[in-house]
Backbone as ProteinMPNN parsed JSONL, in Angstrom:
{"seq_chain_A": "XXXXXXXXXXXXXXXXXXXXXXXXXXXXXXXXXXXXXXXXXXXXXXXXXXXXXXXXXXXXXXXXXXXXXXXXXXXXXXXXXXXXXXXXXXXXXXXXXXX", "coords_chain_A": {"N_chain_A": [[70.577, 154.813, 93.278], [69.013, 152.839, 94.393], [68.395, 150.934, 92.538], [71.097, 149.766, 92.953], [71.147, 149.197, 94.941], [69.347, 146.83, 94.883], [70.717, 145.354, 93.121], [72.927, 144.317, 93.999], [72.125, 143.039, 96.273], [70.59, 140.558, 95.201], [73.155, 139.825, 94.191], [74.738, 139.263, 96.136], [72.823, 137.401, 96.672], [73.31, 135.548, 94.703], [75.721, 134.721, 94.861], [75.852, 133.249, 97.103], [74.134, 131.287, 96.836], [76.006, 129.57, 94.721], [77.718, 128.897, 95.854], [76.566, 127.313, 97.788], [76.219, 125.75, 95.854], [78.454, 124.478, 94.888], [79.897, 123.314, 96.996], [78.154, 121.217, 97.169], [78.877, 119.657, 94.312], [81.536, 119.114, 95.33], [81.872, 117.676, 96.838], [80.598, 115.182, 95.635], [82.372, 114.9, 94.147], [84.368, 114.181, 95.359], [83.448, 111.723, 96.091], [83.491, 110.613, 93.891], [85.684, 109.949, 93.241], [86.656, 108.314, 95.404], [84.315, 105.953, 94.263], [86.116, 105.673, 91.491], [88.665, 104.866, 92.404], [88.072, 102.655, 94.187], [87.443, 101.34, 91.762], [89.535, 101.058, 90.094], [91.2, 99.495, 92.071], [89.918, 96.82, 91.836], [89.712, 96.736, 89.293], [92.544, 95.915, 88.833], [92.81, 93.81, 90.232], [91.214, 92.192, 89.211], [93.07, 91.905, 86.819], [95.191, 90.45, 87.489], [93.936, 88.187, 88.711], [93.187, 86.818, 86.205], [95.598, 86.74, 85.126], [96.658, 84.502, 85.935], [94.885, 82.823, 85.499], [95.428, 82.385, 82.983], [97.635, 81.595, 82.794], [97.19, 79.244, 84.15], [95.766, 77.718, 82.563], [97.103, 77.76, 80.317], [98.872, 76.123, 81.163], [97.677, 73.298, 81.879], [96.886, 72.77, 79.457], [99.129, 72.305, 78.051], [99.91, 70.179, 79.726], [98.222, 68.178, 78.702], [99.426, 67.448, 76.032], [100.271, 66.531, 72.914], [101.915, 62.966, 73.292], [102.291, 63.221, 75.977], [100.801, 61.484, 78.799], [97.837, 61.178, 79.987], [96.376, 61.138, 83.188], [94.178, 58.283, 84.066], [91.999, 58.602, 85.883], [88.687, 59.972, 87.002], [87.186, 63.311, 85.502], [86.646, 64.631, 88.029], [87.818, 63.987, 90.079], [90.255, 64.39, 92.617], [93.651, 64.705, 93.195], [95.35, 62.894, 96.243], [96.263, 64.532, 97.925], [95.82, 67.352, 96.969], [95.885, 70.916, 96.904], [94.466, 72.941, 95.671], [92.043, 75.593, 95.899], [88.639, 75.041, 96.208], [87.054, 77.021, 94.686], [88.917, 77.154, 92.62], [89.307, 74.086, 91.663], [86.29, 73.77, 91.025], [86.496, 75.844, 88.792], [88.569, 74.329, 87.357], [87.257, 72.013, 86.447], [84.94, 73.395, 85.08], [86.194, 74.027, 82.552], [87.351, 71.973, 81.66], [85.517, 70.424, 81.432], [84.17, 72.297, 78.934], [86.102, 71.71, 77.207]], "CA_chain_A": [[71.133, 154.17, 94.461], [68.31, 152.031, 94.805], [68.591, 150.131, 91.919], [72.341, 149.667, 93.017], [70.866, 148.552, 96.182], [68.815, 145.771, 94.36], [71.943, 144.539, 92.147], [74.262, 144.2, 95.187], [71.272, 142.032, 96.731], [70.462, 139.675, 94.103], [74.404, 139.163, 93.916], [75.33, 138.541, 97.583], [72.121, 135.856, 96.597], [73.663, 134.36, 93.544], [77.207, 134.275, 95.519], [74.79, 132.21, 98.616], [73.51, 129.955, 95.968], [76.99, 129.275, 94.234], [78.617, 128.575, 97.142], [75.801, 125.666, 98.208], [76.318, 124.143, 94.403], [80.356, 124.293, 95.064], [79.734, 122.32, 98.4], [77.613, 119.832, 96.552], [79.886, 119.51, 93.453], [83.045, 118.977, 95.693], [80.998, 116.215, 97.509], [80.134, 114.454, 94.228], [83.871, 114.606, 93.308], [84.872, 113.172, 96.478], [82.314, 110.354, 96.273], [83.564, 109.849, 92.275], [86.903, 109.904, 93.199], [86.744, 107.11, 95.684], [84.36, 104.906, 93.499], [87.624, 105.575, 90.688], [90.22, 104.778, 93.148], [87.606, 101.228, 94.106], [87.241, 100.262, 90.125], [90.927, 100.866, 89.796], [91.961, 98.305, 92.806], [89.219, 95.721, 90.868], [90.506, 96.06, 87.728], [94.141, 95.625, 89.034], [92.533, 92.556, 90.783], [90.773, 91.003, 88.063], [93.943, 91.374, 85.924], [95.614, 89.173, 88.25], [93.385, 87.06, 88.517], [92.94, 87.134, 84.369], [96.917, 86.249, 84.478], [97.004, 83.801, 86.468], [93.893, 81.836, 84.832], [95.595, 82.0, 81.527], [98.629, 80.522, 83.168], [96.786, 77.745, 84.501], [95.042, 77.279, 80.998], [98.124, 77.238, 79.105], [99.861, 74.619, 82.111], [96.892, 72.101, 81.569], [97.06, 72.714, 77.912], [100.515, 71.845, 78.295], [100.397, 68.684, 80.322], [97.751, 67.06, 78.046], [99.497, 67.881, 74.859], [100.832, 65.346, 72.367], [103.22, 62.23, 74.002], [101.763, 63.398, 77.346], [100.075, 60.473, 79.116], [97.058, 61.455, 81.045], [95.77, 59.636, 84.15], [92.486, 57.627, 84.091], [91.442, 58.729, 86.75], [87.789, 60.781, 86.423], [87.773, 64.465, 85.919], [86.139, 65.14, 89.279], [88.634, 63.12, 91.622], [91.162, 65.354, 93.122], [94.619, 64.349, 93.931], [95.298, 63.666, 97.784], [97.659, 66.237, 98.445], [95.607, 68.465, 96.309], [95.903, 72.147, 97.771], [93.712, 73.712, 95.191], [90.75, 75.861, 96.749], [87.064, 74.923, 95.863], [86.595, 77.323, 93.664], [89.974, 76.496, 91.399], [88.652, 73.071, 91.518], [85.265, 74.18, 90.244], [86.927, 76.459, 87.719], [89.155, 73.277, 86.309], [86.077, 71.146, 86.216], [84.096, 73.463, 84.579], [87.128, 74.095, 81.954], [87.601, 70.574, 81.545], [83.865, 70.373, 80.812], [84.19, 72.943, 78.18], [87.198, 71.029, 76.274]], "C_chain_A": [[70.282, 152.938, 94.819], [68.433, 150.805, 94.127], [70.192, 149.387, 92.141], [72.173, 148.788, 94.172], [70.367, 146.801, 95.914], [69.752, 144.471, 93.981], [72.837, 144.041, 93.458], [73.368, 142.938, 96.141], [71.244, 140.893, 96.327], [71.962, 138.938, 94.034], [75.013, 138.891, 95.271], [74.205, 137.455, 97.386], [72.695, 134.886, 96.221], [74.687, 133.918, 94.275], [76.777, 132.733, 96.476], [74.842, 130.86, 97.359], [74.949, 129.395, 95.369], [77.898, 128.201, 95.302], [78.275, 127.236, 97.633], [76.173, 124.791, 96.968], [77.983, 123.639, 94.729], [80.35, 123.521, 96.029], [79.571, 121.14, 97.795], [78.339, 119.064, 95.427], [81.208, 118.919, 94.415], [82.771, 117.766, 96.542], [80.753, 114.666, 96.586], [81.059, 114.366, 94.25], [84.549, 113.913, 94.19], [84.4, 111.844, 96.528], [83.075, 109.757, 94.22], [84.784, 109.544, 92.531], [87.012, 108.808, 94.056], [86.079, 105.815, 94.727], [85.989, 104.804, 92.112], [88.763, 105.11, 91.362], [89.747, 102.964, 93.569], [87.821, 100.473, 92.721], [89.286, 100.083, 89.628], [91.553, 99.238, 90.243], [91.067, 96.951, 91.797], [89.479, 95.376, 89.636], [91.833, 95.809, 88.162], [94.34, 94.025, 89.491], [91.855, 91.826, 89.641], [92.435, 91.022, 87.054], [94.606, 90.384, 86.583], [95.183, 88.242, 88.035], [93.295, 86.377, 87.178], [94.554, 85.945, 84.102], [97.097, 84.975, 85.041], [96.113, 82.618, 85.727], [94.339, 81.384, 83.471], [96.629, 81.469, 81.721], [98.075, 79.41, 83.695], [96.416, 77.045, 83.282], [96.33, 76.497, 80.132], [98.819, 76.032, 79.935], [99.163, 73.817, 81.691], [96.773, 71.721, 80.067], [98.58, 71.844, 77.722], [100.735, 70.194, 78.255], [99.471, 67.789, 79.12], [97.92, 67.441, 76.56], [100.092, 66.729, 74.208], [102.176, 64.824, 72.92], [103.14, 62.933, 75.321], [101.052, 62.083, 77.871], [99.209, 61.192, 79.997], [96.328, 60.36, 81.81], [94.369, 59.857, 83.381], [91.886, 57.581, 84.911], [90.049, 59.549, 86.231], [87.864, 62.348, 86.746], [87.226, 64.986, 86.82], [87.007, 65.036, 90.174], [89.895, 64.331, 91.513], [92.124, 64.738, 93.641], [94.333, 64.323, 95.266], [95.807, 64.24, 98.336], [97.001, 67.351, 97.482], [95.31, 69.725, 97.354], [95.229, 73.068, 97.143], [92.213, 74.242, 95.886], [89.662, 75.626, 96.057], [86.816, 75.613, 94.438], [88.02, 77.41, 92.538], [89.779, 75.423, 90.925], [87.275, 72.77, 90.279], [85.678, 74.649, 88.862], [87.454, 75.354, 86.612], [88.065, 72.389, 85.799], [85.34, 71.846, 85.038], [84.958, 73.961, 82.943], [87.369, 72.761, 80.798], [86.428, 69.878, 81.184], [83.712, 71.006, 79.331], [84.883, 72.401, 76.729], [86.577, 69.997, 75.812]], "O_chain_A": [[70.793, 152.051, 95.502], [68.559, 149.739, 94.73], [70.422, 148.41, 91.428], [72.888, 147.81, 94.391], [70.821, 145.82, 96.504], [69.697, 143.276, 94.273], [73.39, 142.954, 93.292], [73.997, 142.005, 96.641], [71.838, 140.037, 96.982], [72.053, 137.722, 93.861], [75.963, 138.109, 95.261], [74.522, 136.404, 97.943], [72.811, 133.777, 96.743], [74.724, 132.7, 94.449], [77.264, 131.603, 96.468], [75.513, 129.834, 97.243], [74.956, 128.234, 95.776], [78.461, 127.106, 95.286], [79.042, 126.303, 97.87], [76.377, 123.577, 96.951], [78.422, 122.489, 94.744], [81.193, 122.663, 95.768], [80.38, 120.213, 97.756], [78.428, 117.844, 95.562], [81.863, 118.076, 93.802], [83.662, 116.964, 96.82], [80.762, 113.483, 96.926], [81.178, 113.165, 94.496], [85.33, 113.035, 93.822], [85.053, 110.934, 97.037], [82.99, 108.659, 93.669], [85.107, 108.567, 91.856], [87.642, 107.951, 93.435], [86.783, 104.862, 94.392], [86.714, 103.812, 92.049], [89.829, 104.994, 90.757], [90.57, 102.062, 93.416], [88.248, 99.328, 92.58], [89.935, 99.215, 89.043], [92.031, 98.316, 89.582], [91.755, 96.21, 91.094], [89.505, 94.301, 89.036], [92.287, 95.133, 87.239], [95.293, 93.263, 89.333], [92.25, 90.697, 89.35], [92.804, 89.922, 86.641], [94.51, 89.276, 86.056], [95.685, 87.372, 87.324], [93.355, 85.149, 87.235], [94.698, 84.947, 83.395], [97.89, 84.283, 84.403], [96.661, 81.562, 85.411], [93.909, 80.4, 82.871], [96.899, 80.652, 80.841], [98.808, 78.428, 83.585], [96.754, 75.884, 83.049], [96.505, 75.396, 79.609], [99.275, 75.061, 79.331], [99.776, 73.178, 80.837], [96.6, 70.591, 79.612], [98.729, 70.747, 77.184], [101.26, 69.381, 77.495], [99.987, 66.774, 78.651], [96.949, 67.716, 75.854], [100.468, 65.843, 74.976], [103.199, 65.49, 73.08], [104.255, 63.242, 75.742], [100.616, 61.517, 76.869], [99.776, 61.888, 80.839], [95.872, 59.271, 81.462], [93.782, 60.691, 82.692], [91.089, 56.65, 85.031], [90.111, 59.872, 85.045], [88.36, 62.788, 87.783], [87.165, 66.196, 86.602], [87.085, 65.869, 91.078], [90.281, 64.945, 90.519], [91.816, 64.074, 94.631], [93.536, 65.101, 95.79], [95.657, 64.407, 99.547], [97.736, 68.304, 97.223], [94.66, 69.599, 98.392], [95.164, 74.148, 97.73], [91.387, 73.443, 96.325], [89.75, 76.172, 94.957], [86.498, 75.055, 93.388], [87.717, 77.913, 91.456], [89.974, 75.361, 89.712], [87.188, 72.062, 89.276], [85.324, 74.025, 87.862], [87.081, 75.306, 85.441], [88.093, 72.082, 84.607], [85.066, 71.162, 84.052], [84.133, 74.287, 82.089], [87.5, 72.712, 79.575], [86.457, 68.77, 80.647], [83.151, 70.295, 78.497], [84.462, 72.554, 75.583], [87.147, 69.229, 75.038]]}, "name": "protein", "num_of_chains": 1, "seq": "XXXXXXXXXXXXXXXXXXXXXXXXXXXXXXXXXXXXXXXXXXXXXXXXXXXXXXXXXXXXXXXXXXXXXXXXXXXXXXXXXXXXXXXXXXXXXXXXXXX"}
């Protein structure tokens, strides 16, 4: 009986202890499961962004392709109605650097 007493001890312990890792585990999975649900929206956002850059690529590819005339203007100066933001600007520049 005693030894029965022991075993029944030890295992309402292990149960104690199980119970704290299952807490901590289900904490972790909550915390992994939002970063997975963040890298998702970022990759959904860089592809965008991805598609859209290779549509600009291939447009400028486009315009200065053979029997195209390109201005003489320099490649810094910005139309004056240009509506492109700073860093699209930057991006073409540094594009246009590259070529």
């Amino acid at each position: 009986a005693k030894s029965f007493g022991d075993a029944t001890t030890r295992a309402e312990s292990g149960i104690g202890k199980l119970k704290i890792a299952a807490d901590g585990l289900q904490e972790q999975m909550q915390k992994a499961q939002s970063l997975r649900d963040d890298l998702a929206f970022l990759i959904e956002r860089g592809g965008t962004a991805a598609d859209r850059l290779e549509d600009s690529v291939r447009g400028a590819r486009g315009k200065t392709g053979p029997g195209v005339e390109t201005r003489s203007a320099t490649r810094d100066e910005a139309p004056a109605a240009d509506t492109r933001s700073e860093a699209e600007r930057e991006l073409l520049r540094a594009l246009r650097a590259a070529h």
